[in-house]
PDB file of C-alpha atoms and ligand atoms in Angstrom:
ATOM      1  CA  MET A 438       4.408 -10.341  -3.378  1.00 85.00           C
ATOM      2  CA  HIS A 439       4.371  -7.415  -0.759  1.00 93.00           C
ATOM      3  CA  LEU A 440       3.938  -7.782   2.615  1.00 96.00           C
ATOM      4  CA  SER A 441       3.245  -4.447   5.082  1.00 97.00           C
ATOM      5  CA  VAL A 442       2.846  -4.509   8.560  1.00 97.00           C
ATOM      6  CA  GLN A 443       1.406  -0.834   9.910  1.00 97.00           C
ATOM      7  CA  ASN A 444       1.407   0.416  12.547  1.00 97.00           C
ATOM      8  CA  ILE A 445       0.444  -2.810  14.557  1.00 97.00           C
ATOM      9  CA  SER A 446      -0.029  -2.756  18.874  1.00 97.00           C
ATOM     10  CA  PHE A 447       0.188  -6.150  20.371  1.00 97.00           C
ATOM     11  CA  ALA A 448      -0.748  -6.787  23.632  1.00 97.00           C
ATOM     12  CA  TYR A 449      -0.439 -10.072  25.736  1.00 96.00           C
ATOM     13  CA  GLY A 450      -3.558  -8.528  28.530  1.00 94.00           C
ATOM     14  CA  THR A 451      -2.047  -5.980  29.746  1.00 94.00           C
ATOM     15  CA  THR A 452       1.621  -6.399  29.319  1.00 95.00           C
ATOM     16  CA  THR A 453       1.558  -3.961  25.963  1.00 96.00           C
ATOM     17  CA  ILE A 454       4.253  -6.012  23.853  1.00 96.00           C
ATOM     18  CA  MET A 455       4.380  -3.913  20.443  1.00 96.00           C
ATOM     19  CA  LYS A 456       3.219  -0.628  19.962  1.00 95.00           C
ATOM     20  CA  ASN A 457       2.867   1.118  16.313  1.00 95.00           C
ATOM     21  CA  LEU A 458       5.615  -1.162  14.690  1.00 96.00           C
ATOM     22  CA  SER A 459       5.171  -1.447  10.958  1.00 97.00           C
ATOM     23  CA  LEU A 460       7.551  -2.749   8.296  1.00 96.00           C
ATOM     24  CA  GLU A 461       7.936  -3.636   4.690  1.00 96.00           C
ATOM     25  CA  VAL A 462       8.597  -6.384   2.333  1.00 96.00           C
ATOM     26  CA  THR A 463       8.834  -6.934  -1.222  1.00 94.00           C
ATOM     27  CA  ASP A 464       9.600  -9.198  -4.069  1.00 89.00           C
ATOM     28  CA  GLY A 465      12.263 -11.127  -3.684  1.00 90.00           C
ATOM     29  CA  GLN A 466      13.641  -9.807  -0.753  1.00 94.00           C
ATOM     30  CA  PHE A 467      15.873 -10.754   1.935  1.00 95.00           C
ATOM     31  CA  VAL A 468      14.810  -8.555   4.883  1.00 97.00           C
ATOM     32  CA  SER A 469      16.296  -8.772   8.509  1.00 97.00           C
ATOM     33  CA  ILE A 470      14.826  -7.845  12.402  1.00 97.00           C
ATOM     34  CA  ILE A 471      17.736  -7.585  14.879  1.00 96.00           C
ATOM     35  CA  ALA A 472      15.973  -6.428  18.117  1.00 92.00           C
ATOM     36  CA  PRO A 473      16.955  -8.265  21.607  1.00 89.00           C
ATOM     37  CA  SER A 474      15.551 -11.321  23.068  1.00 87.00           C
ATOM     38  CA  GLY A 475      11.373 -11.338  24.980  1.00 90.00           C
ATOM     39  CA  SER A 476      10.893  -8.397  22.968  1.00 91.00           C
ATOM     40  CA  GLY A 477       8.303  -9.947  21.088  1.00 93.00           C
ATOM     41  CA  LYS A 478      10.117 -11.204  17.287  1.00 92.00           C
ATOM     42  CA  SER A 479       7.815 -14.596  17.818  1.00 91.00           C
ATOM     43  CA  THR A 480       4.761 -12.751  18.556  1.00 95.00           C
ATOM     44  CA  LEU A 481       5.301 -10.792  15.111  1.00 96.00           C
ATOM     45  CA  PHE A 482       5.235 -13.245  13.443  1.00 95.00           C
ATOM     46  CA  TYR A 483       2.384 -15.044  15.437  1.00 95.00           C
ATOM     47  CA  LEU A 484       0.222 -11.875  14.376  1.00 97.00           C
ATOM     48  CA  ILE A 485       2.286 -12.267  10.127  1.00 96.00           C
ATOM     49  CA  GLY A 486       0.897 -15.993  10.081  1.00 94.00           C
ATOM     50  CA  GLY A 487      -2.644 -15.425  11.620  1.00 95.00           C
ATOM     51  CA  LEU A 488      -1.922 -16.753  15.185  1.00 94.00           C
ATOM     52  CA  LEU A 489      -2.948 -13.884  16.934  1.00 96.00           C
ATOM     53  CA  GLN A 490      -4.600 -10.517  15.908  1.00 97.00           C
ATOM     54  CA  PRO A 491      -3.725  -6.910  17.070  1.00 97.00           C
ATOM     55  CA  GLN A 492      -5.810  -4.557  18.748  1.00 96.00           C
ATOM     56  CA  SER A 493      -4.575  -2.082  16.322  1.00 97.00           C
ATOM     57  CA  GLY A 494      -2.931  -1.541  12.771  1.00 97.00           C
ATOM     58  CA  GLN A 495      -2.644  -3.769   9.468  1.00 97.00           C
ATOM     59  CA  ILE A 496      -1.153  -6.361   7.601  1.00 97.00           C
ATOM     60  CA  LEU A 497      -1.186  -6.550   4.444  1.00 97.00           C
ATOM     61  CA  LEU A 498      -0.313  -9.308   1.749  1.00 95.00           C
ATOM     62  CA  GLU A 499      -0.896  -7.584  -2.187  1.00 94.00           C
ATOM     63  CA  SER A 500      -2.849  -4.433  -0.589  1.00 93.00           C
ATOM     64  CA  GLN A 501      -5.539  -7.101   1.339  1.00 95.00           C
ATOM     65  CA  SER A 502      -5.529  -7.904   4.356  1.00 97.00           C
ATOM     66  CA  ILE A 503      -4.356 -11.070   6.832  1.00 96.00           C
ATOM     67  CA  VAL A 504      -5.006  -9.810   9.708  1.00 97.00           C
ATOM     68  CA  GLY A 505      -6.270 -13.546  11.446  1.00 95.00           C
ATOM     69  CA  LYS A 506      -5.627 -15.941   8.450  1.00 95.00           C
ATOM     70  CA  ARG A 507      -4.122 -18.686   8.609  1.00 91.00           C
ATOM     71  CA  GLY A 508      -1.909 -20.144   6.156  1.00 87.00           C
ATOM     72  CA  GLN A 509      -1.102 -16.605   3.775  1.00 91.00           C
ATOM     73  CA  VAL A 510       2.610 -17.371   4.515  1.00 93.00           C
ATOM     74  CA  SER A 511       5.129 -20.013   5.423  1.00 92.00           C
ATOM     75  CA  TYR A 512       6.791 -20.353   9.357  1.00 91.00           C
ATOM     76  CA  MET A 513       9.760 -21.768  10.292  1.00 90.00           C
ATOM     77  CA  PRO A 514      10.547 -21.926  13.987  1.00 87.00           C
ATOM     78  CA  GLN A 515      13.913 -21.910  16.261  1.00 85.00           C
ATOM     79  CA  SER A 516      13.871 -25.606  16.316  1.00 84.00           C
ATOM     80  CA  PRO A 517      13.632 -27.316  13.209  1.00 83.00           C
ATOM     81  CA  SER A 518      10.553 -29.257  15.314  1.00 89.00           C
ATOM     82  CA  LEU A 519      10.574 -32.593  12.374  1.00 95.00           C
ATOM     83  CA  LEU A 520       8.200 -35.402  13.268  1.00 96.00           C
ATOM     84  CA  PRO A 521      10.696 -37.490  15.239  1.00 96.00           C
ATOM     85  CA  TRP A 522       8.422 -41.000  13.784  1.00 97.00           C
ATOM     86  CA  ARG A 523       9.025 -39.736  10.066  1.00 96.00           C
ATOM     87  CA  THR A 524      11.581 -40.335   7.726  1.00 96.00           C
ATOM     88  CA  VAL A 525      13.619 -36.886   6.242  1.00 96.00           C
ATOM     89  CA  GLN A 526      11.125 -37.498   3.051  1.00 95.00           C
ATOM     90  CA  GLN A 527       8.291 -38.082   5.123  1.00 94.00           C
ATOM     91  CA  ASN A 528       8.640 -35.392   6.967  1.00 95.00           C
ATOM     92  CA  VAL A 529       9.160 -32.578   3.753  1.00 94.00           C
ATOM     93  CA  GLN A 530       6.065 -34.596   3.127  1.00 93.00           C
ATOM     94  CA  ILE A 531       4.050 -32.539   5.123  1.00 91.00           C
ATOM     95  CA  ALA A 532       4.441 -29.332   3.248  1.00 90.00           C
ATOM     96  CA  TYR A 533       2.370 -31.115   0.296  1.00 89.00           C
ATOM     97  CA  GLU A 534       0.118 -32.934   2.996  1.00 87.00           C
ATOM     98  CA  ILE A 535      -1.179 -29.803   4.974  1.00 82.00           C
ATOM     99  CA  ARG A 536      -1.869 -28.334   1.272  1.00 79.00           C
ATOM    100  CA  LYS A 537      -3.885 -31.585   0.804  1.00 76.00           C
ATOM    101  CA  LYS A 538      -1.881 -31.899  -1.987  1.00 75.00           C
ATOM    102  CA  LYS A 539      -0.254 -35.156  -3.609  1.00 77.00           C
ATOM    103  CA  PRO A 540       3.176 -35.402  -2.731  1.00 72.00           C
ATOM    104  CA  ALA A 541       5.387 -35.330  -5.475  1.00 78.00           C
ATOM    105  CA  LEU A 542       8.415 -37.789  -5.213  1.00 85.00           C
ATOM    106  CA  SER A 543      10.411 -36.154  -7.858  1.00 88.00           C
ATOM    107  CA  GLU A 544       9.904 -33.185  -6.327  1.00 87.00           C
ATOM    108  CA  ILE A 545      10.333 -33.712  -2.883  1.00 90.00           C
ATOM    109  CA  HIS A 546      13.736 -35.853  -4.002  1.00 91.00           C
ATOM    110  CA  GLN A 547      14.820 -32.558  -6.504  1.00 88.00           C
ATOM    111  CA  LEU A 548      14.758 -30.126  -3.041  1.00 87.00           C
ATOM    112  CA  LEU A 549      16.372 -32.716  -1.301  1.00 90.00           C
ATOM    113  CA  GLU A 550      18.588 -33.810  -3.357  1.00 88.00           C
ATOM    114  CA  ARG A 551      19.313 -29.628  -3.603  1.00 83.00           C
ATOM    115  CA  ALA A 552      19.384 -29.625  -0.146  1.00 84.00           C
ATOM    116  CA  GLY A 553      22.459 -31.980   0.194  1.00 86.00           C
ATOM    117  CA  LEU A 554      20.133 -34.354   1.815  1.00 91.00           C
ATOM    118  CA  ALA A 555      19.151 -37.402  -1.473  1.00 92.00           C
ATOM    119  CA  GLU A 556      21.454 -39.270   0.869  1.00 95.00           C
ATOM    120  CA  VAL A 557      19.216 -38.849   4.163  1.00 96.00           C
ATOM    121  CA  ALA A 558      16.395 -39.007   2.492  1.00 95.00           C
ATOM    122  CA  HIS A 559      15.175 -42.122   4.264  1.00 97.00           C
ATOM    123  CA  HIS A 560      17.094 -41.277   7.823  1.00 97.00           C
ATOM    124  CA  TYR A 561      14.921 -40.514  10.652  1.00 97.00           C
ATOM    125  CA  PRO A 562      15.302 -36.650  12.332  1.00 96.00           C
ATOM    126  CA  HIS A 563      17.486 -38.704  15.964  1.00 96.00           C
ATOM    127  CA  GLN A 564      20.074 -39.576  12.743  1.00 96.00           C
ATOM    128  CA  LEU A 565      20.987 -36.003  11.975  1.00 95.00           C
ATOM    129  CA  SER A 566      23.458 -33.236  12.721  1.00 90.00           C
ATOM    130  CA  GLY A 567      21.956 -30.391  14.386  1.00 87.00           C
ATOM    131  CA  GLY A 568      22.324 -28.604  10.787  1.00 87.00           C
ATOM    132  CA  MET A 569      21.323 -30.867   8.284  1.00 90.00           C
ATOM    133  CA  GLN A 570      17.787 -31.302  10.726  1.00 92.00           C
ATOM    134  CA  GLN A 571      17.120 -27.342  10.100  1.00 89.00           C
ATOM    135  CA  ARG A 572      17.914 -27.495   6.306  1.00 89.00           C
ATOM    136  CA  VAL A 573      15.317 -30.144   6.767  1.00 93.00           C
ATOM    137  CA  ALA A 574      12.938 -27.675   8.314  1.00 92.00           C
ATOM    138  CA  PHE A 575      13.930 -24.856   5.672  1.00 89.00           C
ATOM    139  CA  ILE A 576      13.312 -27.670   2.808  1.00 90.00           C
ATOM    140  CA  ARG A 577       9.677 -27.850   4.745  1.00 92.00           C
ATOM    141  CA  THR A 578       9.229 -24.711   4.951  1.00 91.00           C
ATOM    142  CA  LEU A 579      10.344 -23.938   0.526  1.00 88.00           C
ATOM    143  CA  ALA A 580       7.987 -26.667  -0.140  1.00 89.00           C
ATOM    144  CA  GLU A 581       4.939 -25.065   1.020  1.00 89.00           C
ATOM    145  CA  ASP A 582       4.650 -23.046  -1.823  1.00 85.00           C
ATOM    146  CA  LYS A 583       4.262 -19.653  -0.001  1.00 90.00           C
ATOM    147  CA  PRO A 584       4.885 -16.045  -1.459  1.00 87.00           C
ATOM    148  CA  ILE A 585       6.709 -15.522   1.841  1.00 93.00           C
ATOM    149  CA  LEU A 586       8.714 -16.788   4.278  1.00 94.00           C
ATOM    150  CA  CYS A 587       9.241 -15.986   7.994  1.00 94.00           C
ATOM    151  CA  LEU A 588      12.409 -17.599   9.985  1.00 94.00           C
ATOM    152  CA  ASP A 589      12.732 -17.167  13.482  1.00 92.00           C
ATOM    153  CA  GLU A 590      16.399 -17.030  14.282  1.00 90.00           C
ATOM    154  CA  PRO A 591      16.452 -20.729  11.721  1.00 88.00           C
ATOM    155  CA  PHE A 592      20.489 -20.696  13.034  1.00 86.00           C
ATOM    156  CA  GLY A 593      20.155 -19.304  16.445  1.00 83.00           C
ATOM    157  CA  ALA A 594      21.071 -22.935  17.860  1.00 80.00           C
ATOM    158  CA  LEU A 595      23.628 -24.261  16.014  1.00 82.00           C
ATOM    159  CA  ASP A 596      27.556 -24.542  16.160  1.00 83.00           C
ATOM    160  CA  ALA A 597      29.968 -21.276  14.819  1.00 84.00           C
ATOM    161  CA  LEU A 598      30.924 -23.239  11.923  1.00 84.00           C
ATOM    162  CA  THR A 599      27.761 -25.111  10.761  1.00 82.00           C
ATOM    163  CA  ARG A 600      25.811 -21.691  11.231  1.00 85.00           C
ATOM    164  CA  THR A 601      28.251 -20.066   8.449  1.00 87.00           C
ATOM    165  CA  LYS A 602      27.984 -23.602   6.758  1.00 84.00           C
ATOM    166  CA  MET A 603      24.384 -22.725   6.754  1.00 84.00           C
ATOM    167  CA  GLN A 604      24.505 -18.823   6.363  1.00 88.00           C
ATOM    168  CA  ASN A 605      25.961 -20.295   2.893  1.00 86.00           C
ATOM    169  CA  TRP A 606      24.049 -22.827   2.508  1.00 85.00           C
ATOM    170  CA  LEU A 607      20.495 -20.640   2.313  1.00 87.00           C
ATOM    171  CA  GLN A 608      22.573 -18.198  -0.454  1.00 86.00           C
ATOM    172  CA  LEU A 609      22.551 -20.376  -2.221  1.00 83.00           C
ATOM    173  CA  ILE A 610      19.575 -21.833  -2.132  1.00 84.00           C
ATOM    174  CA  LEU A 611      17.665 -18.815  -2.720  1.00 83.00           C
ATOM    175  CA  LYS A 612      19.677 -17.664  -5.502  1.00 81.00           C
ATOM    176  CA  GLU A 613      18.060 -20.565  -7.064  1.00 82.00           C
ATOM    177  CA  GLU A 614      14.709 -20.499  -5.704  1.00 80.00           C
ATOM    178  CA  LYS A 615      13.442 -16.531  -5.060  1.00 82.00           C
ATOM    179  CA  ARG A 616      11.396 -16.458  -2.253  1.00 87.00           C
ATOM    180  CA  THR A 617      10.472 -13.495  -0.531  1.00 93.00           C
ATOM    181  CA  VAL A 618      12.116 -14.039   3.378  1.00 94.00           C
ATOM    182  CA  LEU A 619      11.071 -12.298   6.619  1.00 96.00           C
ATOM    183  CA  PHE A 620      14.566 -13.063   8.993  1.00 95.00           C
ATOM    184  CA  ILE A 621      14.984 -12.586  12.695  1.00 94.00           C
ATOM    185  CA  THR A 622      18.254 -13.052  14.331  1.00 93.00           C
ATOM    186  CA  HIS A 623      20.360 -11.733  16.600  1.00 90.00           C
ATOM    187  CA  SER A 624      23.467 -11.725  14.932  1.00 92.00           C
ATOM    188  CA  ILE A 625      24.282  -8.847  13.088  1.00 95.00           C
ATOM    189  CA  GLU A 626      26.819 -10.249  11.219  1.00 94.00           C
ATOM    190  CA  GLU A 627      24.510 -12.330   9.943  1.00 94.00           C
ATOM    191  CA  ALA A 628      21.968  -9.786   9.109  1.00 96.00           C
ATOM    192  CA  ILE A 629      24.663  -8.011   7.203  1.00 96.00           C
ATOM    193  CA  LEU A 630      25.525 -11.208   5.288  1.00 94.00           C
ATOM    194  CA  LEU A 631      22.451 -12.505   4.107  1.00 94.00           C
ATOM    195  CA  SER A 632      20.172  -8.903   4.238  1.00 96.00           C
ATOM    196  CA  ASP A 633      18.863  -6.368   1.465  1.00 95.00           C
ATOM    197  CA  ARG A 634      17.575  -4.120   4.134  1.00 97.00           C
ATOM    198  CA  ILE A 635      18.133  -4.279   8.933  1.00 98.00           C
ATOM    199  CA  TYR A 636      15.253  -2.987  11.150  1.00 97.00           C
ATOM    200  CA  VAL A 637      16.859  -2.637  14.066  1.00 97.00           C
ATOM    201  CA  CYS A 638      13.971  -2.404  16.565  1.00 95.00           C
ATOM    202  CA  HIS A 639      13.563  -1.588  20.833  1.00 92.00           C
ATOM    203  CA  ALA A 640      12.062  -3.615  23.271  1.00 91.00           C
ATOM    204  CA  SER A 641       8.771  -3.361  25.467  1.00 90.00           C
ATOM    205  CA  PRO A 642       7.843  -2.289  23.758  1.00 94.00           C
ATOM    206  CA  LEU A 643       8.557  -3.632  20.257  1.00 95.00           C
ATOM    207  CA  GLN A 644       9.043  -0.973  17.940  1.00 93.00           C
ATOM    208  CA  VAL A 645      11.579  -0.474  15.052  1.00 95.00           C
ATOM    209  CA  SER A 646      14.115   1.789  15.538  1.00 95.00           C
ATOM    210  CA  HIS A 647      16.226   2.227  13.024  1.00 96.00           C
ATOM    211  CA  VAL A 648      16.172   0.976   9.394  1.00 97.00           C
ATOM    212  CA  PHE A 649      19.423   0.541   7.313  1.00 98.00           C
ATOM    213  CA  HIS A 650      20.389  -0.717   3.371  1.00 97.00           C
ATOM    214  CA  VAL A 651      22.840  -3.033   3.053  1.00 97.00           C
ATOM    215  CA  SER A 652      24.412  -1.570  -0.025  1.00 96.00           C
ATOM    216  CA  ILE A 653      27.809  -4.445  -0.207  1.00 95.00           C
ATOM    217  CA  PRO A 654      27.065  -5.596  -2.879  1.00 94.00           C
ATOM    218  CA  MET A 655      26.766 -10.163  -2.165  1.00 89.00           C
ATOM    219  CA  ASN A 656      30.176 -11.633  -3.970  1.00 88.00           C
ATOM    220  CA  GLU A 657      31.974  -9.120  -1.120  1.00 93.00           C
ATOM    221  CA  ARG A 658      30.282  -9.806   1.816  1.00 92.00           C
ATOM    222  CA  GLN A 659      31.880 -13.498   3.113  1.00 88.00           C
ATOM    223  CA  LYS A 660      35.417 -11.789   3.049  1.00 91.00           C
ATOM    224  CA  LYS A 661      33.354 -10.103   6.318  1.00 91.00           C
ATOM    225  CA  HIS A 662      35.107  -7.386   7.779  1.00 91.00           C
ATOM    226  CA  GLN A 663      36.904  -7.498   5.044  1.00 93.00           C
ATOM    227  CA  ALA A 664      33.936  -6.394   3.421  1.00 93.00           C
ATOM    228  CA  THR A 665      34.031  -2.228   1.954  1.00 93.00           C
ATOM    229  CA  GLY A 666      31.038  -0.672   4.549  1.00 94.00           C
ATOM    230  CA  TRP A 667      31.212  -3.836   6.588  1.00 96.00           C
ATOM    231  CA  ARG A 668      33.182  -2.635   9.683  1.00 96.00           C
ATOM    232  CA  GLU A 669      31.121   1.315   9.442  1.00 97.00           C
ATOM    233  CA  LEU A 670      27.681  -0.999   8.737  1.00 97.00           C
ATOM    234  CA  THR A 671      28.628  -2.855  12.271  1.00 97.00           C
ATOM    235  CA  GLN A 672      29.381  -0.515  14.114  1.00 97.00           C
ATOM    236  CA  LYS A 673      26.375   1.509  13.181  1.00 97.00           C
ATOM    237  CA  ILE A 674      24.091  -1.028  14.142  1.00 96.00           C
ATOM    238  CA  GLU A 675      25.964  -1.387  17.440  1.00 95.00           C
ATOM    239  CA  GLU A 676      25.235   2.156  18.045  1.00 95.00           C
ATOM    240  CA  ALA A 677      21.683   1.843  16.789  1.00 94.00           C
ATOM    241  CA  LEU A 678      20.964  -0.883  19.433  1.00 90.00           C
ATOM    242  CA  ILE A 679      22.304   0.662  22.500  1.00 84.00           C
TER     243      ILE A 679
HETATM  244  N1  ATP B 778       1.188 -16.643  25.576  1.00 67.32           N
HETATM  245  C1  ATP B 778       1.401 -15.618  26.256  1.00 67.32           C
HETATM  246  N2  ATP B 778       0.636 -15.213  27.399  1.00 67.32           N
HETATM  247  C2  ATP B 778       1.501 -13.726  27.553  1.00 67.32           C
HETATM  248  N3  ATP B 778       2.957 -13.772  28.060  1.00 67.32           N
HETATM  249  C3  ATP B 778       3.402 -14.348  26.166  1.00 67.32           C
HETATM  250  C4  ATP B 778       2.906 -15.480  25.418  1.00 67.32           C
HETATM  251  N4  ATP B 778       3.683 -15.495  24.909  1.00 67.32           N
HETATM  252  C5  ATP B 778       4.701 -14.646  24.926  1.00 67.32           C
HETATM  253  N5  ATP B 778       4.322 -13.827  26.122  1.00 67.32           N
HETATM  254  C6  ATP B 778       5.599 -12.896  26.621  1.00 67.32           C
HETATM  255  O1  ATP B 778       5.639 -11.688  25.323  1.00 67.32           O
HETATM  256  C7  ATP B 778       7.357 -11.430  25.697  1.00 67.32           C
HETATM  257  C8  ATP B 778       7.751 -12.176  24.101  1.00 67.32           C
HETATM  258  O2  ATP B 778       7.582 -13.429  24.212  1.00 67.32           O
HETATM  259  P1  ATP B 778       8.413 -13.680  22.030  1.00 67.32           P
HETATM  260  O3  ATP B 778       8.641 -15.387  22.721  1.00 67.32           O
HETATM  261  O4  ATP B 778       7.062 -13.059  21.317  1.00 67.32           O
HETATM  262  O5  ATP B 778       9.220 -12.454  22.603  1.00 67.32           O
HETATM  263  P2  ATP B 778      10.669 -13.157  21.390  1.00 67.32           P
HETATM  264  O6  ATP B 778      11.581 -11.718  21.401  1.00 67.32           O
HETATM  265  O7  ATP B 778      10.241 -14.303  20.119  1.00 67.32           O
HETATM  266  O8  ATP B 778      11.659 -13.888  22.789  1.00 67.32           O
HETATM  267  P3  ATP B 778      12.860 -15.237  22.481  1.00 67.32           P
HETATM  268  O9  ATP B 778      14.094 -14.526  22.023  1.00 67.32           O
HETATM  269  O10 ATP B 778      12.946 -15.644  23.972  1.00 67.32           O
HETATM  270  O11 ATP B 778      13.020 -15.660  21.535  1.00 67.32           O
HETATM  271  C9  ATP B 778       7.802 -12.333  26.673  1.00 67.32           C
HETATM  272  O12 ATP B 778       8.095 -11.232  27.580  1.00 67.32           O
HETATM  273  C10 ATP B 778       7.080 -13.574  26.327  1.00 67.32           C
HETATM  274  O13 ATP B 778       7.087 -13.761  27.871  1.00 67.32           O
END
């Protein structure tokens, strides 16, 4: 599944948010976008998700325009946005209800099991930790069964330890569930840990300034700064962000 964002420009009223922004993500790739706060990253996902339309440029999924078309990609926002009156299982069920598909309880249970959430299937969101809530939201996003997942800083609000655990968990689950991911983060470390490719963007207007390919083998990335090439890549990305 190939998503191609080609030269899109977008303005809210007279304020230009992005100009000629292009990026690509293809089959099974994990691609990150690092950009300054308030620069239009969420707006980019609204454009890809069809909630907004660019003033110019194209957004293609498998060479077909998805401009203004909703429901083509899955989107997970920064906050878990779980319905507080629904249990964990019922929150995941929403993904099936949206597709007007009868929820397969065995399928939901399998997903919850894989996320380490089987024991809290009948708990309510307020009874869960922040990390667990994010896992429920992620499982719900997976259950939407769309070829591309757009994850908007999913771990931004978590403490450092929970964040590390969630990154490891995400790596494991994506190994089993081969999906194509477009991931927004502020963290260079997180981007290197998870990505095949990293787009660094400048703000005002949002534009890709640099593209980095992460060639550090996955099984070495846990070592972070001790992994060969990690420090050099971090430095290059830091320089690109200045
Ligand atoms: N509906 C809107 N109308 C006008 N301006 C908007 C609207 N939504 C967002 N903006 C402005 O557009 C800019 C980009 O917003 P956006 O939320 O896309 O940025 P972001 O990079 O996701 O932010 P953050 O890092 O805080 O999550 C901001 O200056 C914001 O104030």
